[in-house]
Coordinates of C-alpha atoms in Angstrom, one line a residue:
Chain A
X193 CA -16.8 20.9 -2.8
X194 CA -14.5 21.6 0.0
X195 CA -10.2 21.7 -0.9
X196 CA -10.1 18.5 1.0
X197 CA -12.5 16.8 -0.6
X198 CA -10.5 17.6 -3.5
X199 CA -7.1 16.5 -1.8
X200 CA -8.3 13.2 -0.8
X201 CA -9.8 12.5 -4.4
X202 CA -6.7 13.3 -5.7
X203 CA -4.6 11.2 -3.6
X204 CA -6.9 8.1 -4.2
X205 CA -6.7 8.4 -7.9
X206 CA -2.9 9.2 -7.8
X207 CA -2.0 6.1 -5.3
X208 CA -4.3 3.7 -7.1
X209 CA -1.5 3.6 -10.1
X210 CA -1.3 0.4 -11.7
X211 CA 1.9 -0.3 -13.0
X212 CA 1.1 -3.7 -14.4
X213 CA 4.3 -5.6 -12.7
X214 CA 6.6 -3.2 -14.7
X215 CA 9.1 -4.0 -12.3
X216 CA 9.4 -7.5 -13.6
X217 CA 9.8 -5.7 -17.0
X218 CA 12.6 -3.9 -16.4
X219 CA 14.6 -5.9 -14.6
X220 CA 13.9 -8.6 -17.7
X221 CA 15.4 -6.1 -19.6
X222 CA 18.6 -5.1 -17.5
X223 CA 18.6 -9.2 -16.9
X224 CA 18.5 -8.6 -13.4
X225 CA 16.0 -11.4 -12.4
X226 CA 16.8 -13.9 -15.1
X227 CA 17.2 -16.5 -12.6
X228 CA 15.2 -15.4 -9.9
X229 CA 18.7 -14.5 -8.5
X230 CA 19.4 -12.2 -5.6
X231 CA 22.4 -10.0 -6.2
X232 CA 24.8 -10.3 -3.1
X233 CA 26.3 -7.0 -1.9
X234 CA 29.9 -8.4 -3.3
X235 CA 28.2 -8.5 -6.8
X236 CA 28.0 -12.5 -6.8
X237 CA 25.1 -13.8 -7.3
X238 CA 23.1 -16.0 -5.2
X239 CA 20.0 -18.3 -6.5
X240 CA 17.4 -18.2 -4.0
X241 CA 16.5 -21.3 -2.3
X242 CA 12.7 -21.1 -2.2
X243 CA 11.1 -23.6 0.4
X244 CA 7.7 -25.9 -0.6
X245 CA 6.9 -25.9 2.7
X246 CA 3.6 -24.1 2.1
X247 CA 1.9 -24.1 -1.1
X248 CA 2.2 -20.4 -2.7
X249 CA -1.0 -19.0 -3.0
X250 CA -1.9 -20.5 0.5
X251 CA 1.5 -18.9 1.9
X252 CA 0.6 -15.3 0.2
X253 CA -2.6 -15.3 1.9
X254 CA -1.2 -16.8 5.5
X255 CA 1.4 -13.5 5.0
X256 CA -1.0 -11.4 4.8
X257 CA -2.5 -12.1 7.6
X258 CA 0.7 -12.4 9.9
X259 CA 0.9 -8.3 9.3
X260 CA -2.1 -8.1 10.9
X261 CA -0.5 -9.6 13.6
X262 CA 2.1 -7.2 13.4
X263 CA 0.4 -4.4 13.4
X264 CA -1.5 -5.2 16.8
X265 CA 2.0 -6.1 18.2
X266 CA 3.4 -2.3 17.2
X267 CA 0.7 -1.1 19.2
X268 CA -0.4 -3.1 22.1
X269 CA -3.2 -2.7 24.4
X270 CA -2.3 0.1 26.8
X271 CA 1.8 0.0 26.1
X272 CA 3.7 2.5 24.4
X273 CA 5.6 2.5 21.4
X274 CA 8.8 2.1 21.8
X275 CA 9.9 5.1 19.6
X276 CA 9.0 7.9 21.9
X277 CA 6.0 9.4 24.1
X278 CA 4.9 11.5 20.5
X279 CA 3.9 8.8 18.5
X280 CA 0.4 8.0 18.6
X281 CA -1.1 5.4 21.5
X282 CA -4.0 3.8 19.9
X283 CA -6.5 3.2 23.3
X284 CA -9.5 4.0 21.0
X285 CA -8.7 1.7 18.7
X286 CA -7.2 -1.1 20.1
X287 CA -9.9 -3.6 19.9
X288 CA -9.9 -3.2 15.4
X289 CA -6.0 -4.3 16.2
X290 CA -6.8 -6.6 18.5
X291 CA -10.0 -8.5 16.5
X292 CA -7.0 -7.9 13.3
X293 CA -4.6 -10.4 15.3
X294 CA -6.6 -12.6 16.5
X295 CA -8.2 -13.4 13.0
X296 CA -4.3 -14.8 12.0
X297 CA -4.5 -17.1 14.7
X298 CA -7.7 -18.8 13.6
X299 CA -6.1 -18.7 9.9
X300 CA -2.5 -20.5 10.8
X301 CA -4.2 -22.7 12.9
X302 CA -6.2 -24.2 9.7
X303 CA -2.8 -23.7 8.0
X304 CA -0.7 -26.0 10.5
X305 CA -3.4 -28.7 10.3
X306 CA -5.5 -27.8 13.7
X307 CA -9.5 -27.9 12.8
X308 CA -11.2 -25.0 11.3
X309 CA -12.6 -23.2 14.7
X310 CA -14.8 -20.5 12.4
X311 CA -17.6 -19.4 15.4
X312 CA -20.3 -20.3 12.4
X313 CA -20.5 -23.7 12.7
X314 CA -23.9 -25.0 11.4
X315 CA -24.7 -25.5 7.9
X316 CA -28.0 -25.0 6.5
X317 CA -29.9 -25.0 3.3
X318 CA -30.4 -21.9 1.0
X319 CA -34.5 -22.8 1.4
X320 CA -35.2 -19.7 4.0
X321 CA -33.3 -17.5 1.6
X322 CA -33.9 -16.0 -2.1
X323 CA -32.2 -17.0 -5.3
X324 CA -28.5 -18.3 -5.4
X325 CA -26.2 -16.0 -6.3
X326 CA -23.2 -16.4 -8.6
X327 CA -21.2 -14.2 -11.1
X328 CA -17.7 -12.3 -11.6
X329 CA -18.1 -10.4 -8.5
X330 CA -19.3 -13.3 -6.2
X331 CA -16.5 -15.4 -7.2
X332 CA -13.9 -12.7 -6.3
X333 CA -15.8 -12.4 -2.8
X334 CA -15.4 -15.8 -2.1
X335 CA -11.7 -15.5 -1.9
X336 CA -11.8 -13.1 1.1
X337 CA -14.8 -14.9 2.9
X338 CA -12.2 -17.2 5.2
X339 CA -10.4 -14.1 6.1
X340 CA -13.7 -11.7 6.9
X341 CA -15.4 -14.6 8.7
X342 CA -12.6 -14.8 11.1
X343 CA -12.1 -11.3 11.3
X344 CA -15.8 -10.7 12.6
X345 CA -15.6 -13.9 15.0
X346 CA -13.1 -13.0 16.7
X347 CA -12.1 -13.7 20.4
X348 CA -9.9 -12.5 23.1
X349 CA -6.1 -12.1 22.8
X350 CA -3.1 -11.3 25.2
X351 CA 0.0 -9.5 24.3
X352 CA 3.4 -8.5 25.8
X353 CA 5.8 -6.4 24.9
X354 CA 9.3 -5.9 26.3
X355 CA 12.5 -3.7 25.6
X356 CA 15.6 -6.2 25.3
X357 CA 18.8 -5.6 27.0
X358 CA 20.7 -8.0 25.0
X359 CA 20.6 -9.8 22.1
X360 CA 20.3 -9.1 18.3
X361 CA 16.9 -6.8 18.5
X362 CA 16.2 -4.9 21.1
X363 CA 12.2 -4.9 20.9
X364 CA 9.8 -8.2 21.7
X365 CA 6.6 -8.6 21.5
X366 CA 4.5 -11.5 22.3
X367 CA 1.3 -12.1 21.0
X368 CA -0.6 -15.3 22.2
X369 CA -4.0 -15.6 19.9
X370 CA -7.0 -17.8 21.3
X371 CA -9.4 -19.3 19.0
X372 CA -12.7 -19.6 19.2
X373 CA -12.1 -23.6 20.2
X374 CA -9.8 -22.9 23.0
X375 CA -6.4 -23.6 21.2
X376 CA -3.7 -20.7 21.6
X377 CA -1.0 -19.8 18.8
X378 CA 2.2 -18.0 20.1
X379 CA 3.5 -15.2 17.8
X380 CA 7.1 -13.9 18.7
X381 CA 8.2 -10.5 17.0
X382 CA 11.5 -9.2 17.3
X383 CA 12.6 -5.9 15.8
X384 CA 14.8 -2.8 16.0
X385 CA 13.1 0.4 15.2
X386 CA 15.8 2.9 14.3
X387 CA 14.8 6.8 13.7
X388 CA 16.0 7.9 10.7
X389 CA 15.3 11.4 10.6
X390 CA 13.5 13.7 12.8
X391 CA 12.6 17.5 12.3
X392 CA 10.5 20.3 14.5
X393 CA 9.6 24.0 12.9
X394 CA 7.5 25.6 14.8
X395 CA 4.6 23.1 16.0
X396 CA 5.0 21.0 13.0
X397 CA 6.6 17.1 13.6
X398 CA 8.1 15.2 11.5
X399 CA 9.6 11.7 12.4
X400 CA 10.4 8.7 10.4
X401 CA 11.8 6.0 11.3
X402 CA 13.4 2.6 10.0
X403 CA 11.5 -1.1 11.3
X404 CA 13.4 -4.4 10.8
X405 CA 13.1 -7.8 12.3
X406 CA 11.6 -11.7 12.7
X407 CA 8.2 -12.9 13.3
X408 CA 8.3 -16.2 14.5
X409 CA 5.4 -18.9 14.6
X410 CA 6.2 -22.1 15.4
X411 CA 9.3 -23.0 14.0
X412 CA 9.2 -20.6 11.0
X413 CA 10.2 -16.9 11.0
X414 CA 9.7 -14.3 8.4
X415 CA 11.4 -11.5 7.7
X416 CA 10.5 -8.1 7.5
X417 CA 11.2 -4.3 6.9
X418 CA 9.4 -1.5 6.7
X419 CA 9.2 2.2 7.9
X420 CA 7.0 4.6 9.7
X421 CA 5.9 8.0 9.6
X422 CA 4.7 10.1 11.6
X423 CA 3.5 14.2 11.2
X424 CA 2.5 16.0 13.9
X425 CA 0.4 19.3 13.3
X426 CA -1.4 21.8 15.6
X427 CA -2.9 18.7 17.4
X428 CA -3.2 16.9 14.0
X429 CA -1.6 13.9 13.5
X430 CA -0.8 11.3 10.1
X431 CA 0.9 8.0 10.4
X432 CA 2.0 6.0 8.0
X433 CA 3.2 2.3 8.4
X434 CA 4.8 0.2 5.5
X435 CA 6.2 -3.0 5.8
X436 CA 7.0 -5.6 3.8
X437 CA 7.1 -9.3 4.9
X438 CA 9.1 -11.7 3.4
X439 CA 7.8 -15.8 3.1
X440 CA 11.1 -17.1 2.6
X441 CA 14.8 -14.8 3.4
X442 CA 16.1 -15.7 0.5
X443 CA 13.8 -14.8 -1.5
X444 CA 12.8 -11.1 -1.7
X445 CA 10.3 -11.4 -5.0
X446 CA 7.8 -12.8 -3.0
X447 CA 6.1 -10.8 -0.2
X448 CA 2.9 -8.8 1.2
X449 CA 3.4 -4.9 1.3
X450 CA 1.2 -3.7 3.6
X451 CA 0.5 -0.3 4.1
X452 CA -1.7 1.2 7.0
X453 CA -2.6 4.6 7.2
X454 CA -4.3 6.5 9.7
X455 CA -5.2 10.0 9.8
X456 CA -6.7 11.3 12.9
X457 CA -9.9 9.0 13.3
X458 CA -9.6 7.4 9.6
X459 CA -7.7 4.5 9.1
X460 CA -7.2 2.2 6.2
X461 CA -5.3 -0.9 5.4
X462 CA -4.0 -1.5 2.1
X463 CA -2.4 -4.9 0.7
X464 CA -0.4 -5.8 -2.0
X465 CA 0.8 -9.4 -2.7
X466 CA 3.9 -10.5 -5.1
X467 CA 5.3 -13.5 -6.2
X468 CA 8.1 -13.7 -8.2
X469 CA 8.3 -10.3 -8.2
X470 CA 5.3 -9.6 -9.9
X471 CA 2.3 -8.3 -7.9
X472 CA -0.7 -11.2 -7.9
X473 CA -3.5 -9.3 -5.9
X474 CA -3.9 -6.3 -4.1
X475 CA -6.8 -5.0 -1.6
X476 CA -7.7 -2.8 1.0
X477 CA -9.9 -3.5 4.4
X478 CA -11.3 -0.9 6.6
X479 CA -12.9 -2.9 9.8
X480 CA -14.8 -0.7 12.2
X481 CA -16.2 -1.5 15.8
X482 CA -19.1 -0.3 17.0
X483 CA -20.7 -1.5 20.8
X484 CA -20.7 -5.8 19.7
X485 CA -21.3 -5.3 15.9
X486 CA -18.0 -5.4 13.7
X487 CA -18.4 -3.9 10.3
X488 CA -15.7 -4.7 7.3
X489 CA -15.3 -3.0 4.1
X490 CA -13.3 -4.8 1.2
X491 CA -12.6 -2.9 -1.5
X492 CA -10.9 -5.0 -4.7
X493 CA -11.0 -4.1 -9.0
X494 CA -13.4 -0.3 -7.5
X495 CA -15.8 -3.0 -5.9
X496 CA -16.5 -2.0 -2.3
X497 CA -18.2 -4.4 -0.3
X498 CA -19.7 -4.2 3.5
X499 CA -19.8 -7.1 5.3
X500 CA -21.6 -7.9 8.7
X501 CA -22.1 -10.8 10.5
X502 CA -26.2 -11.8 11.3
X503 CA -27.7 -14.4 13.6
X504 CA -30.4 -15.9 10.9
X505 CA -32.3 -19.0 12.5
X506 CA -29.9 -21.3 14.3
X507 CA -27.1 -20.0 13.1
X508 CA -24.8 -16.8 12.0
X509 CA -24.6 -15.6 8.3
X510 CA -23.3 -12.9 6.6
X511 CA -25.1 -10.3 4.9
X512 CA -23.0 -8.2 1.8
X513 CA -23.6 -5.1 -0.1
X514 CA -22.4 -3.7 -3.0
X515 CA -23.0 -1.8 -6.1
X516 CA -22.4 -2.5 -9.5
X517 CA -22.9 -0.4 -12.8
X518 CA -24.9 1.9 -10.8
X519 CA -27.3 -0.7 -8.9
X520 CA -27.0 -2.3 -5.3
X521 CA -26.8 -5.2 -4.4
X522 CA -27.3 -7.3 -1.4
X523 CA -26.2 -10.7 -0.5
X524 CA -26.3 -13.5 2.3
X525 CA -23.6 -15.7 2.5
X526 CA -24.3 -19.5 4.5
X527 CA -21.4 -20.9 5.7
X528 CA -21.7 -24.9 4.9
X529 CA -19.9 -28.0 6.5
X530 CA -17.2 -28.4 3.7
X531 CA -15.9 -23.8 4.7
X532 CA -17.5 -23.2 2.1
X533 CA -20.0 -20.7 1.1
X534 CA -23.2 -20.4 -1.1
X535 CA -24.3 -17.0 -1.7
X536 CA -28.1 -16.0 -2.0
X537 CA -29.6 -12.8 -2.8
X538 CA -31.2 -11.0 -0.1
X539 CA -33.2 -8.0 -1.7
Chain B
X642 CA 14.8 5.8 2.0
X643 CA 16.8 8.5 0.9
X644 CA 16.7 8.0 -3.3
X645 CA 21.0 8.7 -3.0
X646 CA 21.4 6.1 -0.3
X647 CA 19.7 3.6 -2.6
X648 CA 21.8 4.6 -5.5
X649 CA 24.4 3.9 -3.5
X650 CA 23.0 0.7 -2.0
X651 CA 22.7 -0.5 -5.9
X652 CA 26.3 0.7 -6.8
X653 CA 27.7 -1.7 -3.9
X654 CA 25.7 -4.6 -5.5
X655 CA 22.6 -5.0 -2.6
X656 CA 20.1 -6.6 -5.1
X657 CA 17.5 -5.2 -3.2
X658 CA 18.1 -1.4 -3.8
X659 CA 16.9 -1.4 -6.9
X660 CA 13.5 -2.6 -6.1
X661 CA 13.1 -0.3 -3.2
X662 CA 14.4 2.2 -5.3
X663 CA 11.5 1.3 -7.8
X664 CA 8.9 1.3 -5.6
X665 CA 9.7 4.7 -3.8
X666 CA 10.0 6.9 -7.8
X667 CA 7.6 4.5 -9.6
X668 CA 4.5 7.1 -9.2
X669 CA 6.9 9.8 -9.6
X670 CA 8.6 8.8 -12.8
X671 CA 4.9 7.9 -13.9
X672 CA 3.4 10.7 -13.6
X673 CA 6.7 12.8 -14.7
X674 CA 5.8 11.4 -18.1
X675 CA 2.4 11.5 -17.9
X676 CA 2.5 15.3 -17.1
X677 CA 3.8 15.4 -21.0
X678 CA 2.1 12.6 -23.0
X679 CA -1.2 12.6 -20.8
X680 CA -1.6 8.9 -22.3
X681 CA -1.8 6.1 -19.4
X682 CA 0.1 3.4 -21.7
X683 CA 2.5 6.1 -23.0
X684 CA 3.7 7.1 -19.6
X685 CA 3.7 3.4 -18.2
X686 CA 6.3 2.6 -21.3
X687 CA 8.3 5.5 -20.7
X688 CA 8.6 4.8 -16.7
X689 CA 10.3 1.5 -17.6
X690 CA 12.5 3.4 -20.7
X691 CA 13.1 6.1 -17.6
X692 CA 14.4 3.4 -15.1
X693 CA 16.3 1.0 -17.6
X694 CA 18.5 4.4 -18.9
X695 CA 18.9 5.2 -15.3
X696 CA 20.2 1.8 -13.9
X697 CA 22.4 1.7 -17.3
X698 CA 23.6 5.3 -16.5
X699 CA 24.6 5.2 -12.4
X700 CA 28.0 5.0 -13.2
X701 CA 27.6 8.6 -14.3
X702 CA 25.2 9.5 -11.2
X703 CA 27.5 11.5 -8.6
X704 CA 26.6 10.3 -5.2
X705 CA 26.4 13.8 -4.3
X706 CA 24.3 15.0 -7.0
X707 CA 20.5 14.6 -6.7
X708 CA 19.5 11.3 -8.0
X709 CA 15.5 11.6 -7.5
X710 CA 15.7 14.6 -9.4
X711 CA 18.2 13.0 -12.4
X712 CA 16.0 9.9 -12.7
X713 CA 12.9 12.6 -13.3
X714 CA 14.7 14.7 -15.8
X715 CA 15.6 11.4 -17.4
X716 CA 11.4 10.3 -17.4
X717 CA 11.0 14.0 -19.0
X718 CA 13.2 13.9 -21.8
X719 CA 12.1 10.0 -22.6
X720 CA 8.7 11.8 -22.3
X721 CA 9.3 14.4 -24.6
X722 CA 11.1 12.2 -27.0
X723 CA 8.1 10.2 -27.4
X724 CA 5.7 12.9 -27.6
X725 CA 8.1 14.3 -30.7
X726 CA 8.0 10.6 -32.3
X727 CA 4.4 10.0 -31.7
X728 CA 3.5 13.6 -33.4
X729 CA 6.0 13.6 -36.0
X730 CA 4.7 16.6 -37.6
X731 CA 4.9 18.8 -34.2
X732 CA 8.3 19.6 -32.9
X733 CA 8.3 20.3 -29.4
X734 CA 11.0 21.8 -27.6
X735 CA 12.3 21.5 -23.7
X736 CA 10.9 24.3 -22.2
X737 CA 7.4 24.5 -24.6
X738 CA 5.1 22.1 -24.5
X739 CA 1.7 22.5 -26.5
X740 CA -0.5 20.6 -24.0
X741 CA -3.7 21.7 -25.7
X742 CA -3.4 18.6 -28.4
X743 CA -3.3 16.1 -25.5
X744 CA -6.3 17.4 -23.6
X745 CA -9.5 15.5 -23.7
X746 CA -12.6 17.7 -22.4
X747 CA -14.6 14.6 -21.6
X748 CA -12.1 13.8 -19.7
X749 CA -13.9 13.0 -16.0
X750 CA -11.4 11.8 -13.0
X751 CA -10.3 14.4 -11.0
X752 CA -6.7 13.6 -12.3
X753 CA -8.1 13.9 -16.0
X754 CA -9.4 17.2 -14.9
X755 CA -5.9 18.5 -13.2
X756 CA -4.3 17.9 -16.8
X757 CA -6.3 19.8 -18.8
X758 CA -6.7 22.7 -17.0
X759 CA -3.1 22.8 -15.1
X760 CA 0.4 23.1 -16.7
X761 CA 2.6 20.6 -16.6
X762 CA 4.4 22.5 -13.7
X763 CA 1.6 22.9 -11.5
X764 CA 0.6 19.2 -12.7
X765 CA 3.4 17.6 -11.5
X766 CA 3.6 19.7 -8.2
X767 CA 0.1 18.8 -7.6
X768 CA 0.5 15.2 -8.4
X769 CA 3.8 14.7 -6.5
X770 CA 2.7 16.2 -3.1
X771 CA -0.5 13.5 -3.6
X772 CA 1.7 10.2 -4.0
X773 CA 1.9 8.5 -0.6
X774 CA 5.0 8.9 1.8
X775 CA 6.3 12.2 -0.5
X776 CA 7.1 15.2 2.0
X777 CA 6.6 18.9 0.8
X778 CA 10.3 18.8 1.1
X779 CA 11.3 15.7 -1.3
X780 CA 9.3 16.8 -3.6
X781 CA 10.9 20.5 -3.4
X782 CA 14.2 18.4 -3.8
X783 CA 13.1 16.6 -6.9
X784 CA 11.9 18.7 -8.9
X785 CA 14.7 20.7 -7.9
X786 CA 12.3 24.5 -6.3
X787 CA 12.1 25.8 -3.1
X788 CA 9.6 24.3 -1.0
X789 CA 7.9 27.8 -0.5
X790 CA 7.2 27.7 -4.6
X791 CA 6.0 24.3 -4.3
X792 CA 3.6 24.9 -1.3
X793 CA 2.5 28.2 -3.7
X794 CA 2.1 26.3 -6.8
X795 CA 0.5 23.5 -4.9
X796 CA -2.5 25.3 -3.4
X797 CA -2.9 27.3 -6.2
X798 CA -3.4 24.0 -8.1
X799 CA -5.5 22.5 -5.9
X800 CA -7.7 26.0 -5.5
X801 CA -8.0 25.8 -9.5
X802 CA -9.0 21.9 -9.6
X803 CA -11.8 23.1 -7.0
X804 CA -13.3 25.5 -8.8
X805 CA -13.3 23.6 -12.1
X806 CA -14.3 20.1 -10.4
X807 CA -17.1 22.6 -8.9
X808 CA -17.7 24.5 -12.2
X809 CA -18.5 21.5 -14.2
X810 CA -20.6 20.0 -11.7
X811 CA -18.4 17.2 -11.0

């Protein structure tokens, strides 16, 4: 075993800390969050107004996705950050960003009422497959299906970004999506990215800096915040981005943190989900590119499933696998007319 | 986010501070205890003890003094407190900790592993420069060394984890 194999085992078990909400715990007992009250920086304190505009667990989701968007609007096709010629220009990997944005697209367009444009359209009978599949695990793959299936059929995006001469932020970026059935959904970001510290010994790099700003869709805007991180070593490099995007400004318990990391040719994206304060769900998606095939890992609960799209017959499906207490599974999932899926396995 | 700043961010009433504040010492704090009690519900108890005595004490917190490193002496001596309570019969003092009782050799994750054979020292050192977003640096600051002993401690704690992981196959 090799002292980074050991390293990275390390960090995985040390990051993976489940703190069961205890946030929400302490702050019960300091009575900090009582009300679900913001404390104001004069020490009043503020109830939040939380909006019904979106129903909560559908919001979470749709949040989630909108830092995809984000994180394809950091990095553009081709542009540079706006932070300096040292960070990072991600050429290489700019499709995974771009097929990561454009998957938020097809989601808020179901969200705002526009037809589902999912590229597997037909809807076929389990006949030509094996047994149905159902269970724990297949239950909690379901949730994600909307989200991977849009991922993998994804279609060509455009985005801008500009450096702002006045105004309240100086960065913009546009991000126009395109769905699969032609309609186009507009994504605005505006932020300032301050650096925060910086520090150079001897080939080494350090830089962190400070992300805040508005994403705006339609006639909504979220918040956000965040920070990135960048080390620089002997041609070596780590970044680390975390933000945090808010559904409603005045109300900071409920959000997606999402972290992506990416060390040299690894990268990772991690999400956590909280409402109220208390976190509701938390994954992490790896989606790689390879000539026209798209590959996604999920990994929820120490599960870890891999997820390609087939053409099967008339149509697409897409296969899983996984193991389980030491066996492996495999699975086909058929889209049907209702989004929906039934599962069958495919051993 | 500088752990002061936030102090101070919470002292002036931002609401907000005091989550950030939690979310950048959570792992810290948790695994400050967990170096002592090796006991995952233990430790997650007296993280919460750790932050609730802090918040209720940043009155007394000097905005100059080095709060990441206050907050973890606080998660220590809640730490050792409970150890003492839980094993009535042992007293254990500040600076001597007998580990040995807390130990379990069928212990199999690699962080299992690092507590049995490492002190709590090297333990924590080894855990800290693990959590995401820590610098060699903060964690020099919190745990209050210079970051030359803490890069020493650190490989040497890795190196030892290698072998054992190695040694028992794992």
């Amino acid at each position: 075993m090799k002292r980074k194999d050991v390293e990275k085992l390390l960090k995985k078990e040390v990051n993976a800390f489940d703190d069961h909400n205890s946030l929400a715990e302490i702050k019960g007992r300091l009575g900090l969050n009582a009300t679900n009250a913001q404390v104001q920086r004069d020490g009043s304190v503020a109830l939040s107004r939380r909006k019904n505009r979106i129903a909560a667990a559908v919001a979470a989701f749709a949040a989630v996705v909108l830092i995809v968007v984000m994180t394809i609007a950091f990095w553009p096709r081709g542009t540079q950050s706006p932070s300096g010629p040292s960070f990072p220009v991600f050429t290489s990997k700019s499709d995974i960003y771009a097929l990561a944005g454009i998957s938020t697209g097809e989601l808020l367009s179901e969200m705002g009422g526009a037809s589902a444009s999912s590229a597997i359209t037909s809807s076929r009978s389990g006949q030509e497959y094996g047994q149905e599949a159902s269970g724990e695990l297949v239950d909690e793959l379901d949730g994600y299906m909307q989200l991977v299936d849009t991922l993998l059929n994804a279609a060509a995006t455009d985005i801008k970004f500009e450096e702002l001469t006045e105004g309240e932020y100086r960065y913009r970026s546009v991000a126009v999506v395109s769905s699969a059935n032609g309609s186009t959904v507009t994504y605005t970001m505006l932020y300032n990215e301050e650096i925060t510290e910086e520090e150079y010994d001897e080939g080494e790099e350090e830089r962190e800096s400070r992300i805040e700003g508005v994403m705006r869709i339609g006639e909504d805007e979220f918040p956000f915040e965040g920070q990135r991180e960048v080390e620089s070593e002997h041609g070596e490099s780590e970044t680390e981005l975390e933000l945090k995007t808010y559904l409603d400004e005045n109300d900071r318990g409920t959000y997606v943190r999402f972290k992506q990391e990416i060390e040299n040719d690894e990268q990772s994206y991690a999400y956590e989900i909280y409402k109220n304060g208390e976190r509701t769900d938390e994954f992490e998606l790896e989606i790689e590119k390879e000539a026209d095939e798209t590959e996604i890992s999920l990994e929820k609960n120490g599960v870890k499933y891999e997820l390609k799209e087939q053409r099967r017959g008339n149509g697409n499906v897409i296969t899983v696998e996984y193991e389980n207490g030491g066996r492996h599974y495999k699975l086909v999932a058929v889209p049907q007319e209702n989004g929906k899926y039934k599962y069958y396995h495919n051993d | 986010m500088d752990v002061n700043k936030l102090v101070k961010r919470i002292k002036e009433g931002d609401g907000r501070a005091f989550d950030e504040l939690y979310e950048r010492m959570r792992k810290a704090v948790y695994y400050t205890a967990y170096s002592i009690l090796r006991d995952p519900d233990a430790s997650e108890n007296v993280m919460q003890d750790a932050f609730v005595r802090f918040y209720q004490s940043l009155d007394s917190v000097d905005a100059r003094a080095n709060a990441g490193s206050y907050l973890l002496a606080i998660a220590r001596n809640c730490a050792i407190n409970e150890y003492n309570r839980e094993k009535r019969s042992v007293s254990v003092s500040l600076e001597t900790l007998d580990y040995l009782e807390a130990r379990s050799p069928s212990d199999t994750g690699v962080l299992d592993v690092a507590a049995r054979v490492l002190d709590e020292r090297a333990f924590k050192v080894l855990v800290l420069c693990a959590i995401d977003g820590y610098k060699r640096r903060e964690v020099a600051e919190m745990l209050e060394m210079p970051i030359g002993t803490v890069t020493w401690i650190y490989n040497k704690a890795v190196e030892t984890l290698r072998q054992t992981l190695e040694k028992e196959g794992l």
